[in-house]
CSV table of C-alpha atoms in Angstrom, one decimal:
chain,number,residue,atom,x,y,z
V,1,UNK,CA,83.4,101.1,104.8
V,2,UNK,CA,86.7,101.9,103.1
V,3,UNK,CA,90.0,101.7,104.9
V,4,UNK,CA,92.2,104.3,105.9
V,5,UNK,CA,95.7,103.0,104.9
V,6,UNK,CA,96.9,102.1,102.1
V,7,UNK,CA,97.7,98.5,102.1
V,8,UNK,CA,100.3,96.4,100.0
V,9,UNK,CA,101.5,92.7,100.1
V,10,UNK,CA,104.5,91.8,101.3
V,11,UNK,CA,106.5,88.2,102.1
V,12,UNK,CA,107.6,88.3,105.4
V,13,UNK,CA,109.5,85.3,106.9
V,14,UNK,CA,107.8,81.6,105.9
V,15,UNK,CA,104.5,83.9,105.2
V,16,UNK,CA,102.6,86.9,103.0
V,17,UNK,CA,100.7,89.4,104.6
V,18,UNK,CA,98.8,92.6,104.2
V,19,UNK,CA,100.7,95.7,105.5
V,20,UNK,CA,100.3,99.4,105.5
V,21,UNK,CA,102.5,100.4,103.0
V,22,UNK,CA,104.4,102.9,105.5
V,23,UNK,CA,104.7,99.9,107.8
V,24,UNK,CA,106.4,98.2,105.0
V,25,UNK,CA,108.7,100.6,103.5
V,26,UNK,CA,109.9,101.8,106.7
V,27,UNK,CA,111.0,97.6,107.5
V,28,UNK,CA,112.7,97.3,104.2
V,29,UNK,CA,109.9,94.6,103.4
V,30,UNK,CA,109.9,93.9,99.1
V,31,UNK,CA,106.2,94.6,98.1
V,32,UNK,CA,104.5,91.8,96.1
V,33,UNK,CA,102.7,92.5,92.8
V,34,UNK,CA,99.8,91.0,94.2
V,35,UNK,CA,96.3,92.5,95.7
V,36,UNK,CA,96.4,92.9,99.3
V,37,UNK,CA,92.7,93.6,100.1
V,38,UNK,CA,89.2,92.0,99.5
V,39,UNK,CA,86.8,93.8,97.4
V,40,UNK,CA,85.5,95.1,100.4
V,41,UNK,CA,88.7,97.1,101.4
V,42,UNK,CA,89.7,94.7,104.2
V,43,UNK,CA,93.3,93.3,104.5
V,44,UNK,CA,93.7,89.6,103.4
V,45,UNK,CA,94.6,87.3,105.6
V,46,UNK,CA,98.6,85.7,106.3
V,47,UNK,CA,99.1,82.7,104.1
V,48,UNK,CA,101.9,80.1,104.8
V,49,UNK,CA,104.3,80.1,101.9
V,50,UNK,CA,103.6,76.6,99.8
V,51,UNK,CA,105.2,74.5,96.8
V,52,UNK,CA,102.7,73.3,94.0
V,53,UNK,CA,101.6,70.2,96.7
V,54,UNK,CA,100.9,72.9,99.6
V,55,UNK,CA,103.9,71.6,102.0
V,56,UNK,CA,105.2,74.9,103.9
V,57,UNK,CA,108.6,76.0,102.1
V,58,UNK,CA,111.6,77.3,103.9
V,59,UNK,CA,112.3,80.6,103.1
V,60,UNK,CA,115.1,80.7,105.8
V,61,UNK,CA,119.2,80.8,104.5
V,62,UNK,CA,121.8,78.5,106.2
């Protein structure tokens, strides 16, 4: 069953996610180059943001 939005991938805080893309332009969110659904049309999941050993990063300035 195909979705009904039109989805993109954005980094949000310490995480990616799938967004509606009106969602994420009206937050200011920078859209990833990167697919944001399945081949089945579903939204991917939220991944953690990693370094190369998969420890969580902090994306958060001082």
């Amino acid at each position: 069953m195909p979705n009904d939005y039109d989805f993109v991938r954005v980094r949000e805080g310490d995480h990616e996610k799938s967004l509606p893309s009106a969602h994420a332009a009206s937050a200011g969110l920078t859209v990833l180059d990167k697919p944001a659904v399945d081949e089945y049309g579903k939204p991917l999941p939220a991944l953690p943001i990693t370094d190369k050993a998969g420890k969580p990063v902090s994306t958060k300035e001082a």
